[in-house]
CSV table of C-alpha atoms in Angstrom, one decimal:
chain,number,residue,atom,x,y,z
A,1,MET,CA,0.0,0.0,0.0
A,2,SER,CA,2.7,2.3,-1.0
A,3,THR,CA,4.0,4.0,2.2
A,4,SER,CA,1.1,2.8,4.1
A,5,GLU,CA,2.1,-0.7,4.8
A,6,THR,CA,3.9,1.1,7.6
A,7,GLN,CA,1.0,3.4,8.3
A,8,LYS,CA,-1.4,0.4,8.4
A,9,ALA,CA,-1.2,-0.3,12.1
A,10,THR,CA,-1.6,3.5,13.0
A,11,ASN,CA,-4.2,4.6,10.4
A,12,ASN,CA,-6.6,1.9,10.6
A,13,PRO,CA,-10.2,2.8,12.2
A,14,LYS,CA,-10.6,1.3,15.5
A,15,GLY,CA,-12.0,-2.1,15.1
A,16,SER,CA,-12.9,-3.9,11.8
A,17,ALA,CA,-15.1,-2.6,8.9
A,18,ASN,CA,-18.3,-2.2,10.9
A,19,SER,CA,-20.2,0.1,8.2
A,20,ALA,CA,-20.8,0.0,4.5
A,21,ARG,CA,-19.0,3.2,3.9
A,22,GLU,CA,-16.0,2.3,5.9
A,23,ALA,CA,-15.9,-1.2,3.8
A,24,ALA,CA,-16.4,0.8,0.7
A,25,VAL,CA,-13.3,2.9,1.5
A,26,ARG,CA,-11.2,-0.1,2.6
A,27,THR,CA,-12.3,-2.1,-0.7
A,28,LEU,CA,-11.3,1.1,-2.7
A,29,MET,CA,-7.9,1.4,-1.2
A,30,ALA,CA,-7.2,-2.6,-1.8
A,31,VAL,CA,-7.8,-2.1,-5.5
A,32,THR,CA,-6.0,1.1,-6.2
A,33,LEU,CA,-3.3,0.7,-3.7
A,34,LYS,CA,-2.7,-2.7,-3.4
A,35,GLY,CA,-4.0,-3.9,-6.8
A,36,ARG,CA,-6.2,-6.7,-5.6
A,37,PRO,CA,-8.9,-7.9,-7.7
A,38,PHE,CA,-12.1,-6.0,-7.2
A,39,ASP,CA,-14.2,-9.1,-6.5
A,40,VAL,CA,-11.6,-10.7,-4.1
A,41,ALA,CA,-11.4,-7.5,-2.1
A,42,LEU,CA,-15.1,-7.1,-2.0
A,43,ASP,CA,-15.8,-10.7,-0.7
A,44,ASP,CA,-13.2,-10.2,2.0
A,45,ILE,CA,-13.8,-6.8,3.3
A,46,THR,CA,-17.8,-7.3,3.2
A,47,SER,CA,-17.9,-10.6,4.9
A,48,GLY,CA,-19.4,-9.5,8.1
A,49,LEU,CA,-22.0,-7.0,6.3
A,50,ASP,CA,-25.7,-8.0,5.4
A,51,GLY,CA,-26.8,-8.1,1.9
A,52,ARG,CA,-28.1,-4.7,1.5
A,53,ASP,CA,-25.0,-3.0,2.7
A,54,ARG,CA,-22.7,-5.5,0.6
A,55,ALA,CA,-24.8,-4.2,-2.5
A,56,PHE,CA,-24.3,-0.7,-1.5
A,57,VAL,CA,-20.4,-1.1,-1.1
A,58,MET,CA,-20.3,-2.9,-4.5
A,59,GLN,CA,-22.4,0.0,-6.2
A,60,LEU,CA,-20.4,2.7,-4.4
A,61,VAL,CA,-16.9,1.2,-5.1
A,62,MET,CA,-17.7,0.3,-8.7
A,63,LEU,CA,-18.7,4.0,-9.3
A,64,SER,CA,-15.9,5.4,-7.6
A,65,LEU,CA,-13.3,3.3,-9.8
A,66,ARG,CA,-15.2,3.9,-13.0
A,67,ARG,CA,-15.0,7.6,-12.5
A,68,LEU,CA,-11.8,7.8,-10.4
A,69,GLY,CA,-9.8,10.0,-12.8
A,70,SER,CA,-12.4,12.6,-12.9
A,71,LEU,CA,-13.2,12.4,-9.0
A,72,ARG,CA,-9.5,12.9,-8.1
A,73,ALA,CA,-9.3,15.8,-10.5
A,74,LEU,CA,-12.2,17.4,-9.2
A,75,MET,CA,-11.0,16.8,-5.7
A,76,GLY,CA,-7.5,18.5,-6.5
A,77,THR,CA,-9.5,21.6,-7.0
A,78,LEU,CA,-11.3,21.4,-3.7
A,79,VAL,CA,-8.4,20.9,-1.6
A,80,ASP,CA,-6.2,24.0,-2.1
A,81,ARG,CA,-2.9,22.5,-0.8
A,82,GLY,CA,-3.5,18.7,-1.8
A,83,LEU,CA,-3.2,15.9,0.5
A,84,PRO,CA,0.1,14.3,1.7
A,85,ARG,CA,1.1,11.2,-0.2
A,86,ASN,CA,0.5,8.9,2.7
A,87,ALA,CA,-3.1,10.4,3.5
A,88,THR,CA,-4.5,7.4,1.9
A,89,TRP,CA,-7.4,6.9,4.1
A,90,THR,CA,-8.4,10.4,3.5
A,91,ASP,CA,-7.9,10.4,-0.2
A,92,ALA,CA,-10.1,7.4,-0.3
A,93,ALA,CA,-12.8,8.6,1.8
A,94,LEU,CA,-13.1,12.0,-0.1
A,95,ILE,CA,-13.4,10.0,-3.2
A,96,THR,CA,-16.2,7.8,-2.1
A,97,GLY,CA,-17.9,11.0,-0.5
A,98,LEU,CA,-17.9,12.8,-3.6
A,99,ALA,CA,-19.2,9.9,-5.7
A,100,GLN,CA,-22.1,9.5,-3.3
A,101,ILE,CA,-23.1,13.2,-3.1
A,102,LEU,CA,-22.4,14.1,-6.8
A,103,LEU,CA,-23.1,10.6,-8.7
A,104,MET,CA,-25.3,8.6,-6.3
A,105,ARG,CA,-27.7,11.2,-4.6
A,106,THR,CA,-27.6,9.5,-1.5
A,107,ALA,CA,-28.7,11.0,1.6
A,108,ASP,CA,-26.3,14.1,2.0
A,109,HIS,CA,-26.1,14.0,5.7
A,110,ALA,CA,-25.4,10.2,5.9
A,111,ALA,CA,-22.6,10.8,3.2
A,112,VAL,CA,-20.8,13.7,4.9
A,113,ASN,CA,-21.4,12.6,8.4
A,114,GLU,CA,-20.2,8.8,8.4
A,115,THR,CA,-17.2,9.9,6.1
A,116,VAL,CA,-16.3,12.4,8.7
A,117,THR,CA,-16.7,10.0,11.4
A,118,LEU,CA,-14.6,7.5,9.7
A,119,ILE,CA,-11.6,9.8,9.7
A,120,LYS,CA,-12.1,11.2,13.2
A,121,ASN,CA,-12.0,7.4,14.4
A,122,LEU,CA,-8.4,7.1,12.8
A,123,SER,CA,-5.8,6.4,15.2
A,124,GLY,CA,-2.9,8.2,13.3
A,125,LYS,CA,-2.3,11.7,12.1
A,126,GLU,CA,-4.9,11.5,9.3
A,127,LYS,CA,-7.5,12.1,12.0
A,128,GLY,CA,-6.5,15.6,11.7
A,129,PHE,CA,-8.0,15.8,8.2
A,130,ALA,CA,-11.7,15.2,9.6
A,131,GLY,CA,-12.4,19.0,9.5
A,132,LEU,CA,-10.9,19.2,5.5
A,133,VAL,CA,-13.1,16.2,4.8
A,134,ASN,CA,-16.3,17.9,6.5
A,135,ALA,CA,-15.6,21.3,4.5
A,136,VAL,CA,-15.0,19.5,1.1
A,137,LEU,CA,-18.2,17.4,1.3
A,138,ARG,CA,-20.2,20.2,2.4
A,139,ARG,CA,-19.1,22.5,-0.3
A,140,ALA,CA,-19.9,19.5,-2.8
A,141,VAL,CA,-23.6,19.5,-1.5
A,142,ARG,CA,-23.8,23.3,-1.7
A,143,GLU,CA,-22.3,23.4,-5.4
A,144,ARG,CA,-23.6,20.1,-6.6
A,145,ASP,CA,-24.9,21.0,-10.0
A,146,ALA,CA,-21.8,23.2,-11.0
A,147,LEU,CA,-19.5,20.3,-9.6
A,148,VAL,CA,-21.3,17.6,-11.7
A,149,ASP,CA,-20.9,19.7,-14.8
A,150,ARG,CA,-17.1,19.9,-14.1
A,151,LEU,CA,-17.0,16.3,-13.3
A,152,ASN,CA,-18.4,15.3,-16.6
A,153,ALA,CA,-16.8,17.8,-18.8
A,154,LYS,CA,-13.8,15.4,-19.8
A,155,PRO,CA,-14.8,11.8,-19.8
A,156,GLN,CA,-11.1,10.9,-20.8
A,157,ALA,CA,-10.0,12.1,-17.3
A,158,ASP,CA,-11.2,8.6,-16.2
A,159,LEU,CA,-8.7,7.0,-18.2
A,160,PRO,CA,-4.9,6.7,-17.3
A,161,LEU,CA,-2.7,8.3,-19.7
A,162,TRP,CA,-1.5,5.3,-21.3
A,163,LEU,CA,-4.9,4.2,-22.3
A,164,GLN,CA,-5.8,7.8,-23.5
A,165,ASN,CA,-2.8,7.6,-26.0
A,166,SER,CA,-3.5,3.8,-27.2
A,167,TRP,CA,-7.0,4.5,-27.9
A,168,ARG,CA,-6.4,7.8,-29.6
A,169,ARG,CA,-3.9,6.3,-31.9
A,170,ALA,CA,-6.3,3.3,-32.3
A,171,TYR,CA,-9.6,5.1,-33.0
A,172,GLY,CA,-8.9,8.8,-33.3
A,173,GLN,CA,-9.6,11.5,-30.3
A,174,ASP,CA,-13.2,11.4,-31.1
A,175,GLY,CA,-13.4,7.8,-31.0
A,176,MET,CA,-11.3,7.6,-27.6
A,177,ILE,CA,-13.7,10.2,-26.0
A,178,ALA,CA,-16.6,8.2,-27.1
A,179,ILE,CA,-15.3,5.1,-25.7
A,180,ALA,CA,-14.3,6.8,-22.5
A,181,ARG,CA,-17.8,8.4,-22.1
A,182,SER,CA,-19.5,4.9,-22.6
A,183,LEU,CA,-17.6,3.6,-19.9
A,184,GLN,CA,-19.2,6.0,-17.3
A,185,ASP,CA,-22.5,4.3,-17.5
A,186,THR,CA,-23.3,1.0,-15.6
A,187,PRO,CA,-23.7,-1.6,-18.2
A,188,PRO,CA,-26.6,-3.8,-18.8
A,189,LEU,CA,-27.5,-7.5,-18.2
A,190,ASP,CA,-27.1,-9.6,-21.2
A,191,ILE,CA,-28.3,-13.2,-21.5
A,192,SER,CA,-27.7,-15.9,-24.0
A,193,LEU,CA,-30.6,-18.3,-24.3
A,194,LYS,CA,-30.1,-22.0,-25.3
A,195,PRO,CA,-30.8,-22.8,-28.9
A,196,GLY,CA,-34.6,-23.7,-29.5
A,197,GLU,CA,-35.9,-21.3,-26.7
A,198,ASP,CA,-38.5,-18.7,-27.8
A,199,LYS,CA,-36.6,-15.4,-27.7
A,200,VAL,CA,-39.8,-13.3,-27.6
A,201,VAL,CA,-41.4,-15.4,-24.8
A,202,TRP,CA,-38.2,-15.2,-22.9
A,203,ALA,CA,-37.8,-11.4,-23.4
A,204,GLU,CA,-41.3,-10.9,-21.9
A,205,LYS,CA,-40.6,-13.2,-18.9
A,206,LEU,CA,-37.3,-11.6,-18.3
A,207,GLU,CA,-38.3,-7.9,-19.0
A,208,ALA,CA,-35.5,-7.7,-21.7
A,209,VAL,CA,-35.3,-6.7,-25.2
A,210,VAL,CA,-33.9,-9.0,-28.0
A,211,MET,CA,-30.7,-7.5,-29.5
A,212,PRO,CA,-29.8,-7.9,-33.4
A,213,ASN,CA,-27.7,-11.2,-32.6
A,214,GLY,CA,-30.4,-13.0,-30.4
A,215,THR,CA,-28.9,-11.5,-27.0
A,216,LEU,CA,-31.6,-10.7,-24.4
A,217,ARG,CA,-30.8,-7.4,-22.7
A,218,ARG,CA,-32.3,-6.0,-19.5
A,219,ALA,CA,-31.2,-3.8,-16.5
A,220,LEU,CA,-29.0,-5.5,-13.8
A,221,THR,CA,-30.4,-7.3,-11.1
A,222,ASP,CA,-29.8,-10.4,-9.0
A,223,VAL,CA,-29.8,-13.0,-11.8
A,224,THR,CA,-30.6,-15.9,-9.4
A,225,LYS,CA,-33.9,-14.5,-8.9
A,226,LEU,CA,-34.9,-14.1,-12.7
A,227,PRO,CA,-37.1,-16.9,-14.2
A,228,GLY,CA,-35.3,-19.7,-16.0
A,229,TYR,CA,-32.0,-19.3,-13.9
A,230,ASP,CA,-32.6,-22.5,-11.7
A,231,ASP,CA,-33.8,-24.3,-14.8
A,232,GLY,CA,-30.5,-23.6,-16.8
A,233,VAL,CA,-32.4,-22.0,-19.7
A,234,TRP,CA,-29.9,-19.3,-20.0
A,235,TRP,CA,-26.6,-18.0,-18.7
A,236,VAL,CA,-25.2,-14.5,-18.4
A,237,GLN,CA,-22.8,-13.3,-21.3
A,238,ASP,CA,-21.9,-9.9,-22.7
A,239,MET,CA,-23.3,-9.6,-26.5
A,240,ALA,CA,-19.9,-9.0,-27.6
A,241,ALA,CA,-18.4,-12.0,-25.8
A,242,SER,CA,-21.3,-14.3,-27.5
A,243,LEU,CA,-20.3,-13.1,-31.0
A,244,PRO,CA,-17.1,-15.3,-31.6
A,245,VAL,CA,-18.9,-18.8,-31.4
A,246,SER,CA,-21.5,-17.6,-34.2
A,247,LEU,CA,-18.4,-17.3,-36.4
A,248,LEU,CA,-17.9,-21.1,-36.4
A,249,GLY,CA,-21.4,-21.6,-38.0
A,250,ASP,CA,-23.0,-24.9,-37.8
A,251,VAL,CA,-21.0,-26.9,-35.1
A,252,ALA,CA,-23.2,-29.7,-34.4
A,253,GLY,CA,-21.6,-32.9,-34.3
A,254,LYS,CA,-18.3,-31.1,-34.4
A,255,HIS,CA,-15.0,-31.4,-32.1
A,256,VAL,CA,-14.5,-28.0,-31.0
A,257,MET,CA,-11.7,-27.1,-28.5
A,258,ASP,CA,-12.4,-24.2,-26.5
A,259,MET,CA,-8.9,-22.7,-25.1
A,260,CYS,CA,-8.7,-20.8,-22.1
A,261,ALA,CA,-12.4,-21.7,-21.5
A,262,ALA,CA,-13.2,-20.4,-18.2
A,263,PRO,CA,-15.7,-19.3,-16.7
A,264,GLY,CA,-17.7,-21.1,-19.5
A,265,GLY,CA,-19.7,-18.8,-21.6
A,266,LYS,CA,-18.4,-20.0,-25.0
A,267,THR,CA,-18.2,-23.5,-23.8
A,268,MET,CA,-21.9,-23.5,-23.0
A,269,GLN,CA,-22.7,-21.8,-26.3
A,270,LEU,CA,-20.7,-24.7,-28.3
A,271,ALA,CA,-22.3,-27.5,-26.2
A,272,ALA,CA,-25.6,-26.0,-26.6
A,273,LEU,CA,-25.2,-26.1,-30.1
A,274,GLY,CA,-24.5,-29.6,-30.2
A,275,ALA,CA,-20.7,-29.6,-30.5
A,276,ARG,CA,-18.5,-32.3,-28.9
A,277,VAL,CA,-16.4,-29.7,-26.8
A,278,THR,CA,-12.9,-29.9,-24.9
A,279,ALA,CA,-12.6,-27.2,-22.8
A,280,VAL,CA,-9.3,-26.2,-21.3
A,281,ASP,CA,-8.0,-23.6,-18.8
A,282,ARG,CA,-5.2,-23.8,-16.4
A,283,ASN,CA,-7.0,-21.8,-13.6
A,284,LYS,CA,-8.7,-24.0,-11.2
A,285,ASN,CA,-10.7,-21.4,-9.4
A,286,ARG,CA,-12.3,-20.3,-12.6
A,287,LEU,CA,-12.7,-23.8,-14.0
A,288,THR,CA,-15.0,-24.3,-10.7
A,289,ARG,CA,-17.3,-21.5,-12.0
A,290,LEU,CA,-17.1,-23.4,-15.4
A,291,HIS,CA,-18.4,-26.8,-13.8
A,292,ALA,CA,-21.1,-24.9,-12.0
A,293,ASN,CA,-22.3,-22.9,-15.0
A,294,MET,CA,-22.6,-26.5,-16.9
A,295,LYS,CA,-24.1,-28.3,-14.1
A,296,ARG,CA,-27.1,-25.6,-14.0
A,297,THR,CA,-27.4,-25.6,-17.7
A,298,GLN,CA,-27.4,-29.3,-17.9
A,299,LEU,CA,-24.7,-29.2,-20.5
A,300,SER,CA,-21.4,-31.2,-20.9
A,301,ALA,CA,-17.9,-30.8,-21.9
A,302,ASP,CA,-14.7,-32.6,-21.4
A,303,VAL,CA,-12.9,-30.3,-19.2
A,304,HIS,CA,-9.1,-30.2,-18.5
A,305,THR,CA,-6.9,-28.1,-16.1
A,306,ALA,CA,-4.0,-27.6,-18.3
A,307,ASP,CA,-1.6,-25.1,-19.9
A,308,ALA,CA,-3.2,-24.2,-23.1
A,309,THR,CA,0.2,-23.6,-24.7
A,310,ALA,CA,1.1,-27.2,-24.3
A,311,PHE,CA,-2.2,-29.1,-24.2
A,312,GLY,CA,-3.1,-31.4,-26.9
A,313,PRO,CA,-6.8,-32.8,-27.3
A,314,ARG,CA,-7.7,-36.4,-27.5
A,315,GLY,CA,-8.3,-36.9,-31.2
A,316,THR,CA,-8.4,-34.5,-33.9
A,317,VAL,CA,-10.2,-31.4,-33.6
A,318,ASP,CA,-12.4,-29.7,-36.4
A,319,HIS,CA,-12.1,-26.2,-34.8
A,320,ILE,CA,-10.4,-24.3,-32.4
A,321,LEU,CA,-11.8,-21.2,-30.3
A,322,LEU,CA,-8.8,-19.4,-28.7
A,323,ASP,CA,-10.2,-16.8,-26.3
A,324,ALA,CA,-6.6,-15.8,-25.3
A,325,PRO,CA,-5.7,-14.0,-22.0
A,326,CYS,CA,-5.5,-10.4,-22.6
A,327,SER,CA,-5.3,-7.1,-20.9
A,328,ALA,CA,-9.1,-7.2,-20.7
A,329,THR,CA,-9.4,-3.3,-21.4
A,330,GLY,CA,-12.6,-4.0,-23.4
A,331,THR,CA,-14.4,-5.0,-20.2
A,332,LEU,CA,-13.6,-1.7,-18.2
A,333,ARG,CA,-17.3,-1.0,-18.0
A,334,ARG,CA,-17.9,-4.1,-16.1
A,335,ASN,CA,-14.5,-4.4,-14.5
A,336,PRO,CA,-13.6,-0.9,-13.7
A,337,ASP,CA,-10.7,-1.9,-11.5
A,338,VAL,CA,-8.8,-3.2,-14.4
A,339,THR,CA,-8.5,0.5,-15.6
A,340,TRP,CA,-6.0,1.1,-12.6
A,341,THR,CA,-4.5,-2.4,-12.3
A,342,LYS,CA,-3.3,-2.8,-16.0
A,343,SER,CA,-0.4,-1.0,-17.8
A,344,GLU,CA,1.6,-0.9,-21.1
A,345,ALA,CA,4.0,-3.4,-19.7
A,346,ASP,CA,1.2,-6.0,-19.1
A,347,VAL,CA,-0.1,-5.6,-23.0
A,348,GLU,CA,3.6,-6.4,-24.0
A,349,LYS,CA,3.9,-9.6,-21.9
A,350,LEU,CA,0.4,-10.6,-22.9
A,351,THR,CA,1.2,-10.4,-26.7
A,352,ALA,CA,4.0,-12.6,-26.4
A,353,LEU,CA,1.8,-15.1,-24.5
A,354,GLN,CA,-1.0,-15.0,-27.0
A,355,ALA,CA,1.5,-15.2,-30.2
A,356,ARG,CA,2.7,-18.8,-28.5
A,357,MET,CA,-0.9,-19.7,-28.1
A,358,LEU,CA,-1.9,-18.7,-31.5
A,359,ASP,CA,0.9,-20.7,-32.9
A,360,HIS,CA,0.1,-24.0,-31.0
A,361,ALA,CA,-3.4,-23.8,-31.9
A,362,PHE,CA,-2.8,-23.6,-35.4
A,363,ASN,CA,-0.4,-26.6,-35.2
A,364,LEU,CA,-3.4,-28.4,-33.6
A,365,LEU,CA,-5.8,-27.5,-36.4
A,366,PRO,CA,-6.1,-29.8,-39.4
A,367,VAL,CA,-6.2,-28.7,-42.7
A,368,GLY,CA,-9.7,-27.4,-43.5
A,369,GLY,CA,-10.4,-26.4,-39.9
A,370,THR,CA,-11.3,-22.9,-38.5
A,371,LEU,CA,-9.5,-21.2,-35.7
A,372,ILE,CA,-11.3,-18.3,-34.0
A,373,TYR,CA,-8.9,-16.2,-32.3
A,374,CYS,CA,-10.6,-13.5,-29.9
A,375,VAL,CA,-9.6,-11.1,-26.9
A,376,CYS,CA,-11.6,-8.9,-24.9
A,377,SER,CA,-9.0,-6.2,-25.4
A,378,LEU,CA,-9.3,-2.7,-27.3
A,379,GLU,CA,-5.4,-2.9,-27.6
A,380,LYS,CA,-4.6,-3.4,-31.4
A,381,ALA,CA,-1.2,-5.0,-30.4
A,382,GLU,CA,-3.4,-7.8,-29.0
A,383,GLY,CA,-5.9,-7.9,-31.5
A,384,GLU,CA,-5.4,-6.6,-35.3
A,385,ASP,CA,-1.7,-6.5,-35.0
A,386,GLN,CA,-1.4,-9.9,-33.5
A,387,ILE,CA,-3.3,-11.4,-36.4
A,388,THR,CA,-1.2,-9.4,-39.0
A,389,ALA,CA,2.0,-10.9,-37.3
A,390,PHE,CA,0.5,-14.4,-37.3
A,391,LEU,CA,-0.4,-14.4,-40.8
A,392,ALA,CA,2.9,-13.4,-41.8
A,393,ARG,CA,4.5,-16.4,-39.7
A,394,HIS,CA,2.1,-19.1,-41.5
A,395,GLU,CA,1.8,-19.0,-45.2
A,396,ASN,CA,-0.9,-21.7,-45.1
A,397,ALA,CA,-3.0,-19.5,-42.8
A,398,LYS,CA,-5.8,-17.6,-44.5
A,399,ARG,CA,-8.2,-14.9,-43.1
A,400,ARG,CA,-12.0,-15.9,-43.7
A,401,VAL,CA,-13.4,-12.6,-43.9
A,402,ILE,CA,-16.3,-11.9,-41.4
A,403,THR,CA,-19.5,-10.5,-42.9
A,404,ALA,CA,-22.4,-8.4,-41.3
A,405,ALA,CA,-24.5,-11.5,-41.6
A,406,ASP,CA,-22.3,-13.5,-39.4
A,407,VAL,CA,-23.1,-11.1,-36.2
A,408,GLY,CA,-26.8,-10.2,-36.8
A,409,GLY,CA,-26.3,-7.7,-39.5
A,410,LEU,CA,-24.2,-5.4,-37.4
A,411,GLN,CA,-22.2,-4.0,-40.5
A,412,GLU,CA,-20.3,-1.3,-38.0
A,413,LEU,CA,-18.6,-4.1,-36.1
A,414,ILE,CA,-16.6,-5.3,-39.2
A,415,THR,CA,-13.2,-3.9,-39.9
A,416,SER,CA,-11.9,-3.3,-43.4
A,417,GLU,CA,-9.9,-6.4,-43.2
A,418,GLY,CA,-12.9,-8.5,-42.3
A,419,ASP,CA,-12.2,-8.8,-38.6
A,420,LEU,CA,-14.7,-8.2,-35.8
A,421,ARG,CA,-14.0,-5.2,-33.7
A,422,CYS,CA,-16.5,-4.3,-31.1
A,423,LEU,CA,-16.3,-1.1,-29.1
A,424,PRO,CA,-18.0,-0.1,-25.9
A,425,SER,CA,-19.4,2.9,-27.9
A,426,ALA,CA,-21.1,0.7,-30.4
A,427,LEU,CA,-24.9,0.6,-29.8
A,428,ALA,CA,-24.3,3.2,-27.4
A,429,SER,CA,-28.3,4.3,-27.2
A,430,GLU,CA,-29.0,0.7,-26.6
A,431,GLY,CA,-26.5,0.0,-23.8
A,432,GLY,CA,-23.5,-0.3,-25.6
A,433,MET,CA,-21.3,-3.7,-25.5
A,434,ASP,CA,-17.9,-4.7,-24.1
A,435,GLY,CA,-14.7,-4.3,-26.2
A,436,PHE,CA,-13.8,-7.4,-28.5
A,437,PHE,CA,-11.7,-8.5,-31.3
A,438,ALA,CA,-11.9,-11.6,-33.2
A,439,ALA,CA,-10.4,-13.1,-36.3
A,440,ARG,CA,-11.5,-16.1,-38.3
A,441,ILE,CA,-8.6,-18.2,-39.9
A,442,GLU,CA,-8.7,-21.2,-41.9
A,443,LYS,CA,-6.0,-23.7,-42.4
A,444,HIS,CA,-5.0,-24.5,-46.0
A,445,ASN,CA,-2.4,-26.9,-47.4
A,446,GLN,CA,1.1,-25.6,-47.4
A,447,ALA,CA,1.7,-23.3,-50.4
């Protein structure tokens, strides 16, 4: 926690996290200062809270992470001389306090008073900032409308500089800003139905709309309470993430290997379409989720815990789907912690791993077989550039152009080279989608 490992003993509030707002501050610090995954930190820190308080913490921290850059910039204008670098509790408390007042519209007195009390209860020097916190938050209440306008003026402020530069190079200034703006909103809940289920009927049951590719979309909610969940009729899967499987066409009776398969969305798609699926992932914890998903949906696959760069399936496969490990910058609206825990260095490391996986997958593919390479990344180094380099290495690899007909008629998702490129800003008026890239490769006889 930067210098705060030594501060931890002196600056912790007395006792454990005994309120939702304190838990939110702790969780935000765990992500931004320690780099802990949001879901892991949330589960750990909110274990003693009831469901309602845990939901509040989740909403507040997600919002704080989603708007962290602009909240911090605004806070800098409200704190005249800034905060000392080791004032980590005060910094996180102000961020969550401003998020509540300016973006959540929670009860002003609760947001102010509980945040100030939290700082007062610190046992170290930071307790002296309670008056400052009180003044800043009360000012935010008084000047709410003007501060909200300032907060929303530059959506790119919520991106680290390296992402701003990367997306500006890839998609232009306007494109970068449009993506940044789309990441400010809470994403909808996307649902994939089993084939054969009536989409219109289920859309009515789930209070959803049918998207062009058949995905059902509705507002976020507790999925376990929705009709059809216990019966395994559907599973949660972002619209963009559901598109790569559709690029394989009819897979009934085909042997398809799903590389890096967990938590299982694409495995379920393939199995539901009648494919014989070999699913591979090295992460045992994520495979636990895959097994649970397969059991709930009553689907089956041959699942292996293994390194996808070295795994060989039993028998010949017809097709391979490689959903490669990536920076996940396409999922920032759902996973805003990734915004602040990934870096350019991570992208460089991942591109090398992706190249090894691509080469291995292609070596396993029979002549005439199809390889779908996809990543939930907006970085061209992991998508377009990766495929360009791959095709240059393999003369018998040919790009099979993706068309709008493959993806529900959405021509805007097709690149000039014939690959799939989803941007979070696409279909913005309908809720957007995750960022995704996919290419369809066929193996030919050696030239």
